[in-house]
Structures are given as structure tokens and as C-alpha cells.
Amino acid sequence: MKLVPAAHSSSMPDGSYGGLAAGFVIETAEKNFYFAGDTALTYDMKLINERHELDFAILPIGDNFTMGIDDAIEAANWVGVRQFIGMHYDTFPPIKIDHDAAREQATQAGKELVLMAIGSTMEL
């Protein structure tokens, strides 16, 4: 597992500093993936593709406060994946998305966007 940079504020519920934001590159015998964490698009993501061969990524797509679908598609390109799982969306009004439009946009870009229902699981 490798800790990688993420670009986002970090504070605790009381307003105190919460430390540096981060993502992870996870490499296993079965699959390798990038968990972006709560981040904006950063040029550092290109380094991930240079050093790791990934099967998929987990990327934020809620747009406010983090990446939206446009940036997530670019991040998927930069880290070298076709499939990505959306996260950080629909949990409160400013980050609600149009699921069909987001999937269509990903498809048009040659990507597969997976949107999971809250509480659901999937085998990776």
C-alpha cells in the first residue's frame, strides 16, 4: 500500500486541524487500485500511472468541494484505468448528481462508471 497526495481541506468536527488529506494505491495479488480519497484533480495523479498498473480507481464525483465527473474522467485517464467507482456524491444537496448523465458522460469518454447504492457491496 502506498499513501499518495490528495488536495482537500482537513478539519475535525470541532474545527481543529485534521492532518493532511491522502489517497492510497492498493496492490494485491488479485487486483491493484487507486482510492483517491476526498480530492480535487491534481497533476500528481499522472505519477501513479507511471509507477503502478491499476485495474480500477475509486474517485470522488460530487463536484462541489472535490472532483466532479469531468475531473474524475480526466483522473481515470491520468491513472490509466477504464473502470472507476464513484464516491463522495449524493450524501447532501450540494453534491447530488444526475446518475444517468454521469454514466453517459463516462461512457462517451470510453470509461465505465460504477455507482453503488448505499449499503451495497460488490466483488472487485
Tab-separated table of N, CA and C in Angstrom:
chain	number	residue	atom	x	y	z
A	1	MET	N	0.847	-1.166	0.000
A	1	MET	CA	0.000	0.000	0.000
A	1	MET	C	0.894	1.229	0.000
A	2	LYS	N	0.496	2.228	-0.776
A	2	LYS	CA	1.251	3.473	-0.861
A	2	LYS	C	0.312	4.643	-0.584
A	3	LEU	N	0.727	5.522	0.298
A	3	LEU	CA	-0.001	6.757	0.580
A	3	LEU	C	0.357	7.760	-0.507
A	4	VAL	N	-0.663	8.411	-1.099
A	4	VAL	CA	-0.431	9.388	-2.159
A	4	VAL	C	-1.151	10.691	-1.816
A	5	PRO	N	-0.723	11.804	-2.401
A	5	PRO	CA	-1.324	13.099	-2.061
A	5	PRO	C	-2.788	13.216	-2.483
A	6	ALA	N	-3.529	13.982	-1.730
A	6	ALA	CA	-4.881	14.400	-2.080
A	6	ALA	C	-4.965	15.893	-1.776
A	7	ALA	N	-5.770	16.601	-2.539
A	7	ALA	CA	-5.910	18.049	-2.346
A	7	ALA	C	-7.295	18.354	-1.797
A	8	HIS	N	-7.356	18.546	-0.489
A	8	HIS	CA	-8.628	18.833	0.172
A	8	HIS	C	-8.327	19.355	1.565
A	9	SER	N	-9.227	20.158	2.091
A	9	SER	CA	-9.048	20.617	3.466
A	9	SER	C	-9.255	19.443	4.421
A	10	SER	N	-8.807	19.618	5.648
A	10	SER	CA	-8.946	18.536	6.617
A	10	SER	C	-9.126	19.142	8.002
A	11	SER	N	-10.334	19.005	8.521
A	11	SER	CA	-10.593	19.519	9.864
A	11	SER	C	-11.488	18.552	10.619
A	12	MET	N	-11.409	18.624	11.925
A	12	MET	CA	-12.208	17.781	12.806
A	12	MET	C	-13.544	18.489	13.078
A	13	PRO	N	-14.520	17.781	13.639
A	13	PRO	CA	-15.816	18.406	13.910
A	13	PRO	C	-15.733	19.680	14.756
A	14	ASP	N	-14.738	19.766	15.619
A	14	ASP	CA	-14.607	20.964	16.455
A	14	ASP	C	-13.846	22.090	15.751
A	15	GLY	N	-13.443	21.860	14.476
A	15	GLY	CA	-12.728	22.870	13.718
A	15	GLY	C	-11.220	22.769	13.804
A	16	SER	N	-10.703	21.891	14.653
A	16	SER	CA	-9.251	21.747	14.762
A	16	SER	C	-8.690	21.051	13.522
A	17	TYR	N	-7.400	21.211	13.308
A	17	TYR	CA	-6.716	20.664	12.142
A	17	TYR	C	-6.794	19.141	12.145
A	18	GLY	N	-7.120	18.552	10.997
A	18	GLY	CA	-7.276	17.108	10.901
A	18	GLY	C	-6.144	16.380	10.210
A	19	GLY	N	-5.083	17.075	9.849
A	19	GLY	CA	-3.956	16.428	9.186
A	19	GLY	C	-4.041	16.549	7.674
A	20	LEU	N	-3.074	15.964	6.993
A	20	LEU	CA	-3.012	16.031	5.540
A	20	LEU	C	-4.022	15.084	4.906
A	21	ALA	N	-4.665	15.555	3.850
A	21	ALA	CA	-5.552	14.688	3.073
A	21	ALA	C	-4.695	13.713	2.279
A	22	ALA	N	-5.201	12.500	2.050
A	22	ALA	CA	-4.414	11.495	1.340
A	22	ALA	C	-5.314	10.510	0.612
A	23	GLY	N	-4.730	9.831	-0.348
A	23	GLY	CA	-5.345	8.709	-1.029
A	23	GLY	C	-4.418	7.517	-0.879
A	24	PHE	N	-4.790	6.396	-1.496
A	24	PHE	CA	-3.991	5.186	-1.388
A	24	PHE	C	-3.921	4.456	-2.717
A	25	VAL	N	-2.793	3.863	-3.009
A	25	VAL	CA	-2.662	2.878	-4.073
A	25	VAL	C	-2.538	1.540	-3.366
A	26	ILE	N	-3.467	0.646	-3.651
A	26	ILE	CA	-3.502	-0.680	-3.029
A	26	ILE	C	-3.116	-1.712	-4.090
A	27	GLU	N	-2.100	-2.509	-3.791
A	27	GLU	CA	-1.664	-3.564	-4.701
A	27	GLU	C	-1.793	-4.905	-3.994
A	28	THR	N	-2.527	-5.816	-4.619
A	28	THR	CA	-2.708	-7.160	-4.078
A	28	THR	C	-2.369	-8.183	-5.159
A	29	ALA	N	-2.394	-9.436	-4.814
A	29	ALA	CA	-2.128	-10.493	-5.793
A	29	ALA	C	-3.235	-10.551	-6.848
A	30	GLU	N	-4.451	-10.116	-6.476
A	30	GLU	CA	-5.592	-10.205	-7.394
A	30	GLU	C	-5.816	-8.931	-8.203
A	31	LYS	N	-5.772	-7.775	-7.561
A	31	LYS	CA	-6.100	-6.506	-8.220
A	31	LYS	C	-5.276	-5.381	-7.618
A	32	ASN	N	-5.082	-4.348	-8.418
A	32	ASN	CA	-4.437	-3.116	-7.965
A	32	ASN	C	-5.407	-1.974	-8.223
A	33	PHE	N	-5.539	-1.073	-7.238
A	33	PHE	CA	-6.455	0.041	-7.445
A	33	PHE	C	-6.003	1.289	-6.702
A	34	TYR	N	-6.587	2.387	-7.116
A	34	TYR	CA	-6.319	3.699	-6.525
A	34	TYR	C	-7.578	4.175	-5.830
A	35	PHE	N	-7.473	4.455	-4.543
A	35	PHE	CA	-8.544	5.071	-3.768
A	35	PHE	C	-8.133	6.533	-3.597
A	36	ALA	N	-8.797	7.435	-4.307
A	36	ALA	CA	-8.360	8.828	-4.358
A	36	ALA	C	-8.574	9.594	-3.065
A	37	GLY	N	-9.492	9.144	-2.230
A	37	GLY	CA	-9.853	9.955	-1.072
A	37	GLY	C	-10.681	11.138	-1.535
A	38	ASP	N	-10.876	12.076	-0.685
A	38	ASP	CA	-11.670	13.268	-0.994
A	38	ASP	C	-10.710	14.304	-1.564
A	39	THR	N	-10.619	14.379	-2.881
A	39	THR	CA	-9.596	15.204	-3.503
A	39	THR	C	-10.091	15.913	-4.752
A	40	ALA	N	-9.409	16.961	-5.077
A	40	ALA	CA	-9.549	17.605	-6.376
A	40	ALA	C	-8.608	16.902	-7.347
A	41	LEU	N	-8.761	17.182	-8.629
A	41	LEU	CA	-7.844	16.674	-9.639
A	41	LEU	C	-6.477	17.308	-9.423
A	42	THR	N	-5.444	16.481	-9.387
A	42	THR	CA	-4.083	17.002	-9.239
A	42	THR	C	-3.173	16.345	-10.264
A	43	TYR	N	-2.210	17.098	-10.727
A	43	TYR	CA	-1.270	16.595	-11.723
A	43	TYR	C	-0.433	15.437	-11.179
A	44	ASP	N	-0.330	15.330	-9.860
A	44	ASP	CA	0.394	14.215	-9.235
A	44	ASP	C	-0.203	12.861	-9.613
A	45	MET	N	-1.474	12.835	-10.009
A	45	MET	CA	-2.114	11.569	-10.379
A	45	MET	C	-1.416	10.912	-11.558
A	46	LYS	N	-0.772	11.704	-12.409
A	46	LYS	CA	-0.049	11.132	-13.543
A	46	LYS	C	1.107	10.245	-13.076
A	47	LEU	N	1.703	10.575	-11.937
A	47	LEU	CA	2.790	9.758	-11.402
A	47	LEU	C	2.312	8.365	-11.009
A	48	ILE	N	1.074	8.265	-10.572
A	48	ILE	CA	0.531	6.956	-10.173
A	48	ILE	C	0.588	5.998	-11.360
A	49	ASN	N	0.176	6.461	-12.525
A	49	ASN	CA	0.187	5.626	-13.728
A	49	ASN	C	1.608	5.262	-14.155
A	50	GLU	N	2.550	6.126	-13.876
A	50	GLU	CA	3.937	5.842	-14.236
A	50	GLU	C	4.549	4.751	-13.362
A	51	ARG	N	4.024	4.583	-12.164
A	51	ARG	CA	4.641	3.648	-11.210
A	51	ARG	C	3.792	2.427	-10.873
A	52	HIS	N	2.524	2.449	-11.244
A	52	HIS	CA	1.619	1.364	-10.863
A	52	HIS	C	0.718	0.992	-12.034
A	53	GLU	N	0.452	-0.294	-12.178
A	53	GLU	CA	-0.516	-0.764	-13.159
A	53	GLU	C	-1.811	-1.067	-12.414
A	54	LEU	N	-2.832	-0.268	-12.679
A	54	LEU	CA	-4.085	-0.351	-11.925
A	54	LEU	C	-5.180	-1.039	-12.724
A	55	ASP	N	-6.078	-1.709	-11.989
A	55	ASP	CA	-7.255	-2.331	-12.591
A	55	ASP	C	-8.461	-1.398	-12.569
A	56	PHE	N	-8.567	-0.560	-11.559
A	56	PHE	CA	-9.674	0.387	-11.440
A	56	PHE	C	-9.296	1.461	-10.429
A	57	ALA	N	-10.161	2.464	-10.315
A	57	ALA	CA	-9.954	3.538	-9.341
A	57	ALA	C	-11.274	3.852	-8.656
A	58	ILE	N	-11.182	4.407	-7.475
A	58	ILE	CA	-12.342	4.894	-6.732
A	58	ILE	C	-12.144	6.405	-6.616
A	59	LEU	N	-13.047	7.160	-7.281
A	59	LEU	CA	-12.850	8.598	-7.444
A	59	LEU	C	-14.068	9.398	-6.993
A	60	PRO	N	-13.862	10.550	-6.367
A	60	PRO	CA	-14.995	11.408	-5.999
A	60	PRO	C	-15.606	12.042	-7.244
A	61	ILE	N	-16.941	12.194	-7.245
A	61	ILE	CA	-17.620	12.760	-8.408
A	61	ILE	C	-18.685	13.783	-8.044
A	62	GLY	N	-18.739	14.210	-6.783
A	62	GLY	CA	-19.802	15.113	-6.335
A	62	GLY	C	-19.678	16.554	-6.779
A	63	ASP	N	-18.531	16.942	-7.294
A	63	ASP	CA	-18.252	18.238	-7.908
A	63	ASP	C	-18.015	19.397	-6.945
A	64	ASN	N	-18.851	19.645	-6.015
A	64	ASN	CA	-18.582	20.727	-5.061
A	64	ASN	C	-17.647	20.188	-3.982
A	65	PHE	N	-16.622	20.921	-3.675
A	65	PHE	CA	-15.644	20.568	-2.643
A	65	PHE	C	-14.644	19.507	-3.085
A	66	THR	N	-14.813	18.901	-4.253
A	66	THR	CA	-13.983	17.789	-4.717
A	66	THR	C	-14.115	17.669	-6.231
A	67	MET	N	-13.655	16.591	-6.835
A	67	MET	CA	-13.811	16.404	-8.278
A	67	MET	C	-15.266	16.210	-8.652
A	68	GLY	N	-15.621	16.650	-9.853
A	68	GLY	CA	-16.888	16.307	-10.476
A	68	GLY	C	-16.625	15.261	-11.545
A	69	ILE	N	-17.633	14.924	-12.324
A	69	ILE	CA	-17.478	13.863	-13.320
A	69	ILE	C	-16.422	14.223	-14.371
A	70	ASP	N	-16.344	15.479	-14.801
A	70	ASP	CA	-15.328	15.869	-15.797
A	70	ASP	C	-13.924	15.590	-15.281
A	71	ASP	N	-13.648	16.051	-14.065
A	71	ASP	CA	-12.321	15.838	-13.484
A	71	ASP	C	-12.070	14.365	-13.172
A	72	ALA	N	-13.099	13.641	-12.779
A	72	ALA	CA	-12.925	12.215	-12.481
A	72	ALA	C	-12.565	11.437	-13.747
A	73	ILE	N	-13.175	11.792	-14.868
A	73	ILE	CA	-12.820	11.147	-16.134
A	73	ILE	C	-11.366	11.452	-16.474
A	74	GLU	N	-10.956	12.697	-16.283
A	74	GLU	CA	-9.553	13.053	-16.532
A	74	GLU	C	-8.629	12.293	-15.573
A	75	ALA	N	-9.021	12.192	-14.304
A	75	ALA	CA	-8.218	11.432	-13.338
A	75	ALA	C	-8.110	9.969	-13.765
A	76	ALA	N	-9.199	9.385	-14.238
A	76	ALA	CA	-9.169	8.000	-14.715
A	76	ALA	C	-8.187	7.861	-15.875
A	77	ASN	N	-8.187	8.843	-16.772
A	77	ASN	CA	-7.196	8.836	-17.866
A	77	ASN	C	-5.783	8.897	-17.307
A	78	TRP	N	-5.556	9.820	-16.405
A	78	TRP	CA	-4.209	10.035	-15.879
A	78	TRP	C	-3.680	8.836	-15.098
A	79	VAL	N	-4.547	8.134	-14.352
A	79	VAL	CA	-4.065	6.966	-13.591
A	79	VAL	C	-4.141	5.679	-14.413
A	80	GLY	N	-4.677	5.770	-15.638
A	80	GLY	CA	-4.632	4.645	-16.565
A	80	GLY	C	-5.670	3.570	-16.360
A	81	VAL	N	-6.913	3.962	-15.970
A	81	VAL	CA	-7.966	2.960	-15.789
A	81	VAL	C	-9.153	3.235	-16.710
A	82	ARG	N	-9.834	2.171	-17.070
A	82	ARG	CA	-11.073	2.289	-17.845
A	82	ARG	C	-12.284	2.330	-16.911
A	83	GLN	N	-12.208	1.587	-15.814
A	83	GLN	CA	-13.332	1.499	-14.882
A	83	GLN	C	-13.031	2.297	-13.623
A	84	PHE	N	-14.037	3.080	-13.187
A	84	PHE	CA	-13.897	3.735	-11.895
A	84	PHE	C	-15.221	3.719	-11.153
A	85	ILE	N	-15.090	3.675	-9.846
A	85	ILE	CA	-16.239	3.656	-8.941
A	85	ILE	C	-16.381	5.060	-8.377
A	86	GLY	N	-17.569	5.617	-8.479
A	86	GLY	CA	-17.812	6.955	-7.960
A	86	GLY	C	-17.991	6.945	-6.451
A	87	MET	N	-17.519	8.014	-5.813
A	87	MET	CA	-17.733	8.195	-4.369
A	87	MET	C	-17.896	9.683	-4.096
A	88	HIS	N	-18.242	10.007	-2.872
A	88	HIS	CA	-18.444	11.391	-2.433
A	88	HIS	C	-19.475	12.112	-3.305
A	89	TYR	N	-20.663	11.524	-3.393
A	89	TYR	CA	-21.778	12.135	-4.115
A	89	TYR	C	-23.076	11.729	-3.431
A	90	ASP	N	-24.116	12.542	-3.617
A	90	ASP	CA	-25.490	12.269	-3.147
A	90	ASP	C	-25.677	12.212	-1.633
A	91	THR	N	-24.693	12.559	-0.829
A	91	THR	CA	-24.871	12.481	0.623
A	91	THR	C	-25.500	13.727	1.215
A	92	PHE	N	-25.477	14.850	0.496
A	92	PHE	CA	-26.205	16.056	0.885
A	92	PHE	C	-26.376	16.917	-0.365
A	93	PRO	N	-27.333	17.843	-0.359
A	93	PRO	CA	-27.719	18.539	-1.598
A	93	PRO	C	-26.599	19.125	-2.457
A	94	PRO	N	-25.575	19.760	-1.913
A	94	PRO	CA	-24.580	20.346	-2.827
A	94	PRO	C	-23.788	19.337	-3.663
A	95	ILE	N	-23.820	18.052	-3.295
A	95	ILE	CA	-23.067	17.080	-4.082
A	95	ILE	C	-23.966	16.004	-4.706
A	96	LYS	N	-25.240	16.322	-4.906
A	96	LYS	CA	-26.134	15.408	-5.623
A	96	LYS	C	-25.781	15.446	-7.106
A	97	ILE	N	-25.845	14.290	-7.740
A	97	ILE	CA	-25.510	14.208	-9.163
A	97	ILE	C	-26.666	13.586	-9.949
A	98	ASP	N	-26.648	13.762	-11.242
A	98	ASP	CA	-27.557	13.090	-12.161
A	98	ASP	C	-26.853	11.794	-12.575
A	99	HIS	N	-27.303	10.678	-12.050
A	99	HIS	CA	-26.641	9.389	-12.266
A	99	HIS	C	-26.556	9.028	-13.742
A	100	ASP	N	-27.684	9.154	-14.455
A	100	ASP	CA	-27.695	8.780	-15.864
A	100	ASP	C	-26.751	9.654	-16.681
A	101	ALA	N	-26.753	10.957	-16.418
A	101	ALA	CA	-25.875	11.874	-17.153
A	101	ALA	C	-24.407	11.577	-16.865
A	102	ALA	N	-24.072	11.272	-15.612
A	102	ALA	CA	-22.686	10.962	-15.256
A	102	ALA	C	-22.228	9.677	-15.935
A	103	ARG	N	-23.083	8.639	-15.917
A	103	ARG	CA	-22.726	7.382	-16.584
A	103	ARG	C	-22.543	7.591	-18.088
A	104	GLU	N	-23.444	8.356	-18.676
A	104	GLU	CA	-23.361	8.620	-20.114
A	104	GLU	C	-22.084	9.383	-20.460
A	105	GLN	N	-21.740	10.355	-19.663
A	105	GLN	CA	-20.527	11.125	-19.900
A	105	GLN	C	-19.290	10.225	-19.819
A	106	ALA	N	-19.275	9.331	-18.831
A	106	ALA	CA	-18.163	8.386	-18.704
A	106	ALA	C	-18.112	7.457	-19.920
A	107	THR	N	-19.258	6.941	-20.323
A	107	THR	CA	-19.320	6.053	-21.482
A	107	THR	C	-18.809	6.753	-22.734
A	108	GLN	N	-19.209	7.994	-22.930
A	108	GLN	CA	-18.759	8.763	-24.088
A	108	GLN	C	-17.241	8.949	-24.092
A	109	ALA	N	-16.642	8.931	-22.899
A	109	ALA	CA	-15.192	9.076	-22.765
A	109	ALA	C	-14.470	7.724	-22.800
A	110	GLY	N	-15.232	6.633	-23.035
A	110	GLY	CA	-14.623	5.308	-23.084
A	110	GLY	C	-14.367	4.700	-21.722
A	111	LYS	N	-15.085	5.183	-20.719
A	111	LYS	CA	-14.908	4.715	-19.344
A	111	LYS	C	-16.181	4.027	-18.859
A	112	GLU	N	-16.029	3.211	-17.823
A	112	GLU	CA	-17.184	2.623	-17.145
A	112	GLU	C	-17.255	3.216	-15.745
A	113	LEU	N	-18.319	3.932	-15.466
A	113	LEU	CA	-18.561	4.495	-14.139
A	113	LEU	C	-19.502	3.577	-13.389
A	114	VAL	N	-19.078	3.112	-12.222
A	114	VAL	CA	-19.902	2.267	-11.360
A	114	VAL	C	-20.417	3.140	-10.226
A	115	LEU	N	-21.749	3.174	-10.063
A	115	LEU	CA	-22.377	3.910	-8.963
A	115	LEU	C	-23.095	2.898	-8.089
A	116	MET	N	-22.665	2.791	-6.860
A	116	MET	CA	-23.225	1.801	-5.947
A	116	MET	C	-24.299	2.431	-5.062
A	117	ALA	N	-25.300	1.651	-4.721
A	117	ALA	CA	-26.314	2.096	-3.771
A	117	ALA	C	-25.724	2.045	-2.372
A	118	ILE	N	-26.152	2.951	-1.532
A	118	ILE	CA	-25.667	2.975	-0.138
A	118	ILE	C	-25.962	1.626	0.506
A	119	GLY	N	-24.958	1.052	1.137
A	119	GLY	CA	-25.093	-0.235	1.819
A	119	GLY	C	-24.857	-1.433	0.924
A	120	SER	N	-24.679	-1.222	-0.377
A	120	SER	CA	-24.474	-2.351	-1.272
A	120	SER	C	-22.985	-2.758	-1.274
A	121	THR	N	-22.728	-3.922	-1.793
A	121	THR	CA	-21.349	-4.407	-1.902
A	121	THR	C	-21.125	-4.896	-3.331
A	122	MET	N	-19.869	-5.018	-3.681
A	122	MET	CA	-19.528	-5.599	-4.975
A	122	MET	C	-18.197	-6.332	-4.846
A	123	GLU	N	-18.041	-7.365	-5.638
A	123	GLU	CA	-16.778	-8.092	-5.634
A	123	GLU	C	-15.869	-7.452	-6.666
A	124	LEU	N	-14.680	-7.115	-6.219
A	124	LEU	CA	-13.730	-6.463	-7.112
A	124	LEU	C	-12.807	-7.486	-7.632
